[in-house]
Amino acid sequence: MELDPVLIGRWQFGITTVYHFWMVPLTLGLGMLVAVLQTFYHRTGNEVYLRSTKFFGKLFLINFIMGVATGLVQEFQFGMAWSEYSRFVGDVFGAPLALEALLAFFLESTFLGLWIFGWGRLPRAVHLGSLWLAVIGTWISAYFIIVANSWMQHPVGVEMVDGRPVMTDVWAVLGNNTAIAAFTHTIFGALAVGGSFLLGISWYHLYHRRKAGIDTVDADGKVIVGSSEELPGRDKTDHAVWIKSLRIGAIVGVLAFAGVSITGDVQAKLMFDQQPMKMASAEAACHDGTQFSVLTIADPSSNDCDGVQNIFEIPGLLSFLANGDFDTPVHGVTTLLPEYQERYGTHIPDDPRYGDHAGEPIDYQPIMIVTYWGFRMMIGFGALAAGVCVIGLWLARKGTVPESKWLSRGFVLAITAPFLANSAGWIFTEMGRQPFVVAPNPAQLDGVYMYTQAALSPEVTPAMLLFSLISLTSVYGILMVVELRLITKYVKGGVASAMPELDQTNTKPTITDNGDDVLSFAY
Amino acid sequence: MEILATIWFVLIVVLWMGYLFLDGFDLGVGMMMPFLSRSERGKRVLLNSIGPVWEGNEVWLITAAGAMFAAFPHWYASLFSALYIPLTICLLALIFRAVAIEYRGKGHSERWKTFWTWALAVGSAGTAFCIGAMLALTTIGLPLNDRGDMIGGAFAWMSWPALVGGLGGLGFSLAHGLIFLGLKTQGEARARSRRWAGRIMLPAAIPFLIWFASSITQRTWLVVPVLIAIVALIFAFVAVRAGAEKRAFILHGIYLIAGLTAVFAGVFPNVLPSTIDPANSLTIAAASSSDYTLNVMLIVTIVILPIIIAYQIFSYRMFLGRIAETHIPEAHKLPVAIRS
């Protein structure tokens, strides 16, 4: 069987993007939390916040660089693999990418460099300001890239000139309601990741303080904080670092979930309107008036509506998600399909730019099993993460965590939940946009849409795509292992891994002969 | 129409100049990691000479590529898809370079350090080669068909210009990095990099000079910037020999800027010539975005670029001063607070 280049190209884009978006939400969420921690330190002078800033700051940096490195691939591969797409949308899609570099990346990287090397060298306020500017840079970057993505979901601010969309209103592009909903949703999703990260790691440390017999509890279960000479950094302040970080993380996690729910609701209502087929497939809603189902079974190999069977439904909910009331029926796939076929045709045009795909019938229905479960996994893992935060706050209310190995493992494992929710959400929304790479916006624009089949670079062969797919995926895989091991090592080192001066077990003075000249931080 | 597109062509050339001038020395320093010093402290001097600034420098690359996409989508699409294989390698090189800088000092075994030292060196060299080759190819041309796509298979870009540009990028970055180290370090690293720079900078410049000189075949008057480049290079060499490190660094930059001016002025008004049929060449007019987009981007750039340059200068000033082995803090072993 001959390999379909479009399919390989999509796999590559999917793998590299999902991977990149494991680093990104942690950067966005944790960066903000570290900046807040350092601000607390700046305000109060409390050593606890200095320690948590340094410790989580170190983990932030280990992760940040991977986001930078894999982000380069994102920018290059539009031109490399999707040159027809780049030509078609360049006038409007390139601008947010260039703006992202100009307004965000310079800010991020320059000020992060100042922050990393600036401890003890910059005035304290300037040093704190550097971190804030870097964090704001990451948020601006998220905004612009989502503006670009949202234009693919819901093109605005253009008119067709010589068969290509040409930007006519940059404010419409930047203020795209799809982008604003998606950006806020993403930011809250990232904060959920940051919150769970703080919670899981702090739980792990509090558990190990108990396990090592450092902290004990009295008859009421209230913590009695101790300290240890044998373990590096395990003094009384260390306990405060973890319990405070745990609480901050858990509270942020809960608030973030409230944020994702509200913004997600806004986004879903927009999407029912802008991409009805995507939402119908998200619900496996074959017929008008289908109800929200918690569990649906069908033959996964078929994308056929007839085989779908809802097992457990919540009446009215789907209508509420879409329209804000409980009885307006939501259009199903079978109603939408003929509408799409009438508007955009039943077959891919017989144009050489579609290559082997010219003349193929178009399937307007996304892969239902992916959209249906992607949507539910996003919500499910998001809710799970928030639930874990609530339980964590409750269980740690007396100042420490129960001495249970399995609970500790569970809380560490729960760090993955918001990551999975993020990935599931993006996979849902990107796969749900198919067969379009630029989804149509019939309410506002005529003829501005593009099939994914038409987007690939014409002269790029399956072998070339496989070369990059395999090499990038293997390198990414190896680097994932390296990153996780490094994070694990630094986590296990505790605060002293970021502040060697706390390591009382190390008899060697950390700063040697040269007095003041020694850099406070060096690679 | 043409005026805006021309301005953007100039701006993109300036971004590439900025990238090579700034990240060029990072790449050179990276390449020298295994060679300039045998001791761990010596290697860390090299790494920390670029430590706070390399990432800001790399953004010039991201901006150059992003600006090409925004201002000349057809140039970006044709060039990047044609160079699919070399750019994949370039990306892998950039990934390893970035991760190496951040991760090298975070592990403590010999094997770990050796691996990342070489990842940094090979990643830097690969990046310098690929970017040099890409820029040379965009001025000399690729076998483009009438739709702007390269034909002839995955390796049709392999040509003398690619090799000359690649070696040129390598040579320039290496020399630039050595001159930078002379300026930025103290003690052994400074003395050694000066010696190395004096030895290699002229031979390392040969491929770039060939590329620069090729522009004269397009427009005779470009002999002027080419001569400026040559004179700047010779004076840079003299300055290196005389130990005037700052002067050498600036002159080496002038050599780069004059040379790139010549080649890009030579290819103008094309952005990417076709070697098959001149009718297929991409011109600035045909490759560019609409006036509206170019205008919007221009306004943003005019406002923001001076601010960027200002804070990058601020960052360089914060880390002013030479780095010596005595400045490098002791590497401490990672503590273990959790033993299971």
PDB file of N, CA and C in Angstrom, chain A residues 75-131:
ATOM      1  N   GLU A  75       7.528  26.425  14.413  1.00  0.00           N
ATOM      2  CA  GLU A  75       7.568  27.543  13.481  1.00  0.00           C
ATOM      3  C   GLU A  75       8.071  27.129  12.101  1.00  0.00           C
ATOM      4  N   PHE A  76       9.028  26.201  12.085  1.00  0.00           N
ATOM      5  CA  PHE A  76       9.615  25.814  10.807  1.00  0.00           C
ATOM      6  C   PHE A  76       8.708  24.884  10.010  1.00  0.00           C
ATOM      7  N   GLN A  77       7.943  24.037  10.698  1.00  0.00           N
ATOM      8  CA  GLN A  77       7.296  22.977   9.925  1.00  0.00           C
ATOM      9  C   GLN A  77       6.096  23.440   9.103  1.00  0.00           C
ATOM     10  N   PHE A  78       5.565  24.629   9.391  1.00  0.00           N
ATOM     11  CA  PHE A  78       4.529  25.131   8.485  1.00  0.00           C
ATOM     12  C   PHE A  78       5.101  25.245   7.068  1.00  0.00           C
ATOM     13  N   GLY A  79       6.254  25.881   6.969  1.00  0.00           N
ATOM     14  CA  GLY A  79       6.853  26.059   5.653  1.00  0.00           C
ATOM     15  C   GLY A  79       7.396  24.762   5.094  1.00  0.00           C
ATOM     16  N   MET A  80       7.992  23.956   5.955  1.00  0.00           N
ATOM     17  CA  MET A  80       8.638  22.733   5.479  1.00  0.00           C
ATOM     18  C   MET A  80       7.616  21.736   4.936  1.00  0.00           C
ATOM     19  N   ALA A  81       6.646  21.381   5.753  1.00  0.00           N
ATOM     20  CA  ALA A  81       5.734  20.304   5.369  1.00  0.00           C
ATOM     21  C   ALA A  81       4.428  20.808   4.777  1.00  0.00           C
ATOM     22  N   TRP A  82       4.053  22.038   5.114  1.00  0.00           N
ATOM     23  CA  TRP A  82       2.727  22.529   4.721  1.00  0.00           C
ATOM     24  C   TRP A  82       2.875  23.812   3.913  1.00  0.00           C
ATOM     25  N   SER A  83       3.654  23.741   2.839  1.00  0.00           N
ATOM     26  CA  SER A  83       3.955  24.972   2.102  1.00  0.00           C
ATOM     27  C   SER A  83       2.710  25.520   1.397  1.00  0.00           C
ATOM     28  N   GLU A  84       1.829  24.635   0.920  1.00  0.00           N
ATOM     29  CA  GLU A  84       0.614  25.149   0.266  1.00  0.00           C
ATOM     30  C   GLU A  84      -0.260  25.882   1.282  1.00  0.00           C
ATOM     31  N   TYR A  85      -0.318  25.331   2.466  1.00  0.00           N
ATOM     32  CA  TYR A  85      -1.038  26.014   3.539  1.00  0.00           C
ATOM     33  C   TYR A  85      -0.407  27.383   3.805  1.00  0.00           C
ATOM     34  N   SER A  86       0.934  27.384   3.910  1.00  0.00           N
ATOM     35  CA  SER A  86       1.633  28.635   4.219  1.00  0.00           C
ATOM     36  C   SER A  86       1.392  29.687   3.150  1.00  0.00           C
ATOM     37  N   ARG A  87       1.367  29.240   1.888  1.00  0.00           N
ATOM     38  CA  ARG A  87       1.110  30.204   0.806  1.00  0.00           C
ATOM     39  C   ARG A  87      -0.313  30.730   0.888  1.00  0.00           C
ATOM     40  N   PHE A  88      -1.240  29.805   1.165  1.00  0.00           N
ATOM     41  CA  PHE A  88      -2.660  30.193   1.174  1.00  0.00           C
ATOM     42  C   PHE A  88      -2.940  31.203   2.289  1.00  0.00           C
ATOM     43  N   VAL A  89      -2.437  30.930   3.489  1.00  0.00           N
ATOM     44  CA  VAL A  89      -2.834  31.751   4.641  1.00  0.00           C
ATOM     45  C   VAL A  89      -1.784  32.784   5.058  1.00  0.00           C
ATOM     46  N   GLY A  90      -0.609  32.756   4.389  1.00  0.00           N
ATOM     47  CA  GLY A  90       0.528  33.546   4.866  1.00  0.00           C
ATOM     48  C   GLY A  90       0.200  34.994   5.181  1.00  0.00           C
ATOM     49  N   ASP A  91      -0.653  35.585   4.371  1.00  0.00           N
ATOM     50  CA  ASP A  91      -0.935  37.008   4.552  1.00  0.00           C
ATOM     51  C   ASP A  91      -1.533  37.307   5.926  1.00  0.00           C
ATOM     52  N   VAL A  92      -2.313  36.385   6.434  1.00  0.00           N
ATOM     53  CA  VAL A  92      -2.973  36.640   7.714  1.00  0.00           C
ATOM     54  C   VAL A  92      -2.386  35.796   8.844  1.00  0.00           C
ATOM     55  N   PHE A  93      -1.850  34.614   8.516  1.00  0.00           N
ATOM     56  CA  PHE A  93      -1.412  33.682   9.553  1.00  0.00           C
ATOM     57  C   PHE A  93       0.033  33.953   9.977  1.00  0.00           C
ATOM     58  N   GLY A  94       0.840  34.462   9.045  1.00  0.00           N
ATOM     59  CA  GLY A  94       2.234  34.729   9.382  1.00  0.00           C
ATOM     60  C   GLY A  94       2.383  35.862  10.386  1.00  0.00           C
ATOM     61  N   ALA A  95       1.470  36.839  10.290  1.00  0.00           N
ATOM     62  CA  ALA A  95       1.599  38.023  11.144  1.00  0.00           C
ATOM     63  C   ALA A  95       1.603  37.682  12.634  1.00  0.00           C
ATOM     64  N   PRO A  96       0.642  36.903  13.137  1.00  0.00           N
ATOM     65  CA  PRO A  96       0.712  36.587  14.577  1.00  0.00           C
ATOM     66  C   PRO A  96       1.984  35.837  14.964  1.00  0.00           C
ATOM     67  N   LEU A  97       2.504  35.022  14.050  1.00  0.00           N
ATOM     68  CA  LEU A  97       3.751  34.319  14.384  1.00  0.00           C
ATOM     69  C   LEU A  97       4.906  35.308  14.506  1.00  0.00           C
ATOM     70  N   ALA A  98       4.962  36.260  13.571  1.00  0.00           N
ATOM     71  CA  ALA A  98       6.030  37.249  13.639  1.00  0.00           C
ATOM     72  C   ALA A  98       5.840  38.148  14.863  1.00  0.00           C
ATOM     73  N   LEU A  99       4.583  38.500  15.141  1.00  0.00           N
ATOM     74  CA  LEU A  99       4.316  39.328  16.325  1.00  0.00           C
ATOM     75  C   LEU A  99       4.700  38.585  17.598  1.00  0.00           C
ATOM     76  N   GLU A 100       4.462  37.284  17.600  1.00  0.00           N
ATOM     77  CA  GLU A 100       4.813  36.472  18.761  1.00  0.00           C
ATOM     78  C   GLU A 100       6.324  36.563  19.023  1.00  0.00           C
ATOM     79  N   ALA A 101       7.105  36.456  17.945  1.00  0.00           N
ATOM     80  CA  ALA A 101       8.553  36.535  18.119  1.00  0.00           C
ATOM     81  C   ALA A 101       8.956  37.919  18.609  1.00  0.00           C
ATOM     82  N   LEU A 102       8.383  38.955  17.966  1.00  0.00           N
ATOM     83  CA  LEU A 102       8.798  40.320  18.301  1.00  0.00           C
ATOM     84  C   LEU A 102       8.351  40.734  19.705  1.00  0.00           C
ATOM     85  N   LEU A 103       7.101  40.431  20.031  1.00  0.00           N
ATOM     86  CA  LEU A 103       6.540  40.955  21.272  1.00  0.00           C
ATOM     87  C   LEU A 103       6.713  40.013  22.451  1.00  0.00           C
ATOM     88  N   ALA A 104       6.892  38.728  22.178  1.00  0.00           N
ATOM     89  CA  ALA A 104       6.918  37.781  23.287  1.00  0.00           C
ATOM     90  C   ALA A 104       8.270  37.095  23.473  1.00  0.00           C
ATOM     91  N   PHE A 105       8.801  36.497  22.402  1.00  0.00           N
ATOM     92  CA  PHE A 105       9.989  35.660  22.579  1.00  0.00           C
ATOM     93  C   PHE A 105      11.207  36.458  23.034  1.00  0.00           C
ATOM     94  N   PHE A 106      11.364  37.663  22.484  1.00  0.00           N
ATOM     95  CA  PHE A 106      12.501  38.474  22.913  1.00  0.00           C
ATOM     96  C   PHE A 106      12.393  38.789  24.404  1.00  0.00           C
ATOM     97  N   LEU A 107      11.178  39.147  24.802  1.00  0.00           N
ATOM     98  CA  LEU A 107      10.933  39.499  26.192  1.00  0.00           C
ATOM     99  C   LEU A 107      11.244  38.312  27.106  1.00  0.00           C
ATOM    100  N   GLU A 108      10.621  37.174  26.758  1.00  0.00           N
ATOM    101  CA  GLU A 108      10.826  35.952  27.539  1.00  0.00           C
ATOM    102  C   GLU A 108      12.298  35.623  27.720  1.00  0.00           C
ATOM    103  N   SER A 109      12.991  35.485  26.587  1.00  0.00           N
ATOM    104  CA  SER A 109      14.319  34.893  26.677  1.00  0.00           C
ATOM    105  C   SER A 109      15.325  35.880  27.259  1.00  0.00           C
ATOM    106  N   THR A 110      15.203  37.161  26.905  1.00  0.00           N
ATOM    107  CA  THR A 110      16.162  38.123  27.441  1.00  0.00           C
ATOM    108  C   THR A 110      15.990  38.249  28.960  1.00  0.00           C
ATOM    109  N   PHE A 111      14.737  38.376  29.399  1.00  0.00           N
ATOM    110  CA  PHE A 111      14.541  38.609  30.833  1.00  0.00           C
ATOM    111  C   PHE A 111      14.682  37.335  31.648  1.00  0.00           C
ATOM    112  N   LEU A 112      14.445  36.200  31.030  1.00  0.00           N
ATOM    113  CA  LEU A 112      14.704  34.969  31.768  1.00  0.00           C
ATOM    114  C   LEU A 112      16.208  34.804  32.000  1.00  0.00           C
ATOM    115  N   GLY A 113      16.998  35.175  30.978  1.00  0.00           N
ATOM    116  CA  GLY A 113      18.451  35.155  31.159  1.00  0.00           C
ATOM    117  C   GLY A 113      18.863  36.065  32.308  1.00  0.00           C
ATOM    118  N   LEU A 114      18.250  37.247  32.355  1.00  0.00           N
ATOM    119  CA  LEU A 114      18.556  38.176  33.447  1.00  0.00           C
ATOM    120  C   LEU A 114      18.155  37.582  34.792  1.00  0.00           C
ATOM    121  N   TRP A 115      17.031  36.880  34.808  1.00  0.00           N
ATOM    122  CA  TRP A 115      16.564  36.316  36.079  1.00  0.00           C
ATOM    123  C   TRP A 115      17.483  35.178  36.540  1.00  0.00           C
ATOM    124  N   ILE A 116      17.815  34.292  35.611  1.00  0.00           N
ATOM    125  CA  ILE A 116      18.620  33.121  35.980  1.00  0.00           C
ATOM    126  C   ILE A 116      19.965  33.569  36.555  1.00  0.00           C
ATOM    127  N   PHE A 117      20.607  34.496  35.840  1.00  0.00           N
ATOM    128  CA  PHE A 117      21.959  34.893  36.241  1.00  0.00           C
ATOM    129  C   PHE A 117      21.953  36.103  37.169  1.00  0.00           C
ATOM    130  N   GLY A 118      20.766  36.622  37.431  1.00  0.00           N
ATOM    131  CA  GLY A 118      20.724  37.898  38.142  1.00  0.00           C
ATOM    132  C   GLY A 118      20.618  37.802  39.654  1.00  0.00           C
ATOM    133  N   TRP A 119      20.488  36.577  40.207  1.00  0.00           N
ATOM    134  CA  TRP A 119      20.395  36.449  41.665  1.00  0.00           C
ATOM    135  C   TRP A 119      21.601  37.111  42.325  1.00  0.00           C
ATOM    136  N   GLY A 120      21.356  38.052  43.200  1.00  0.00           N
ATOM    137  CA  GLY A 120      22.443  38.701  43.923  1.00  0.00           C
ATOM    138  C   GLY A 120      23.206  39.702  43.087  1.00  0.00           C
ATOM    139  N   ARG A 121      22.876  39.805  41.820  1.00  0.00           N
ATOM    140  CA  ARG A 121      23.627  40.717  40.966  1.00  0.00           C
ATOM    141  C   ARG A 121      22.776  41.913  40.550  1.00  0.00           C
ATOM    142  N   LEU A 122      21.505  41.650  40.294  1.00  0.00           N
ATOM    143  CA  LEU A 122      20.583  42.741  39.974  1.00  0.00           C
ATOM    144  C   LEU A 122      19.979  43.257  41.273  1.00  0.00           C
ATOM    145  N   PRO A 123      19.581  44.536  41.286  1.00  0.00           N
ATOM    146  CA  PRO A 123      18.791  45.014  42.433  1.00  0.00           C
ATOM    147  C   PRO A 123      17.557  44.119  42.574  1.00  0.00           C
ATOM    148  N   ARG A 124      17.114  43.885  43.803  1.00  0.00           N
ATOM    149  CA  ARG A 124      16.074  42.878  44.028  1.00  0.00           C
ATOM    150  C   ARG A 124      14.796  43.140  43.243  1.00  0.00           C
ATOM    151  N   ALA A 125      14.392  44.416  43.198  1.00  0.00           N
ATOM    152  CA  ALA A 125      13.149  44.723  42.485  1.00  0.00           C
ATOM    153  C   ALA A 125      13.314  44.474  40.986  1.00  0.00           C
ATOM    154  N   VAL A 126      14.489  44.806  40.456  1.00  0.00           N
ATOM    155  CA  VAL A 126      14.732  44.595  39.034  1.00  0.00           C
ATOM    156  C   VAL A 126      14.739  43.096  38.730  1.00  0.00           C
ATOM    157  N   HIS A 127      15.315  42.338  39.651  1.00  0.00           N
ATOM    158  CA  HIS A 127      15.371  40.895  39.466  1.00  0.00           C
ATOM    159  C   HIS A 127      13.971  40.291  39.439  1.00  0.00           C
ATOM    160  N   LEU A 128      13.136  40.721  40.369  1.00  0.00           N
ATOM    161  CA  LEU A 128      11.750  40.245  40.393  1.00  0.00           C
ATOM    162  C   LEU A 128      11.016  40.702  39.139  1.00  0.00           C
ATOM    163  N   GLY A 129      11.239  41.953  38.766  1.00  0.00           N
ATOM    164  CA  GLY A 129      10.606  42.480  37.555  1.00  0.00           C
ATOM    165  C   GLY A 129      10.998  41.686  36.319  1.00  0.00           C
ATOM    166  N   SER A 130      12.246  41.226  36.268  1.00  0.00           N
ATOM    167  CA  SER A 130      12.695  40.430  35.133  1.00  0.00           C
ATOM    168  C   SER A 130      11.873  39.161  35.006  1.00  0.00           C
ATOM    169  N   LEU A 131      11.631  38.509  36.145  1.00  0.00           N
ATOM    170  CA  LEU A 131      10.842  37.277  36.086  1.00  0.00           C
ATOM    171  C   LEU A 131       9.430  37.573  35.604  1.00  0.00           C
TER     172      LEU A 131
END
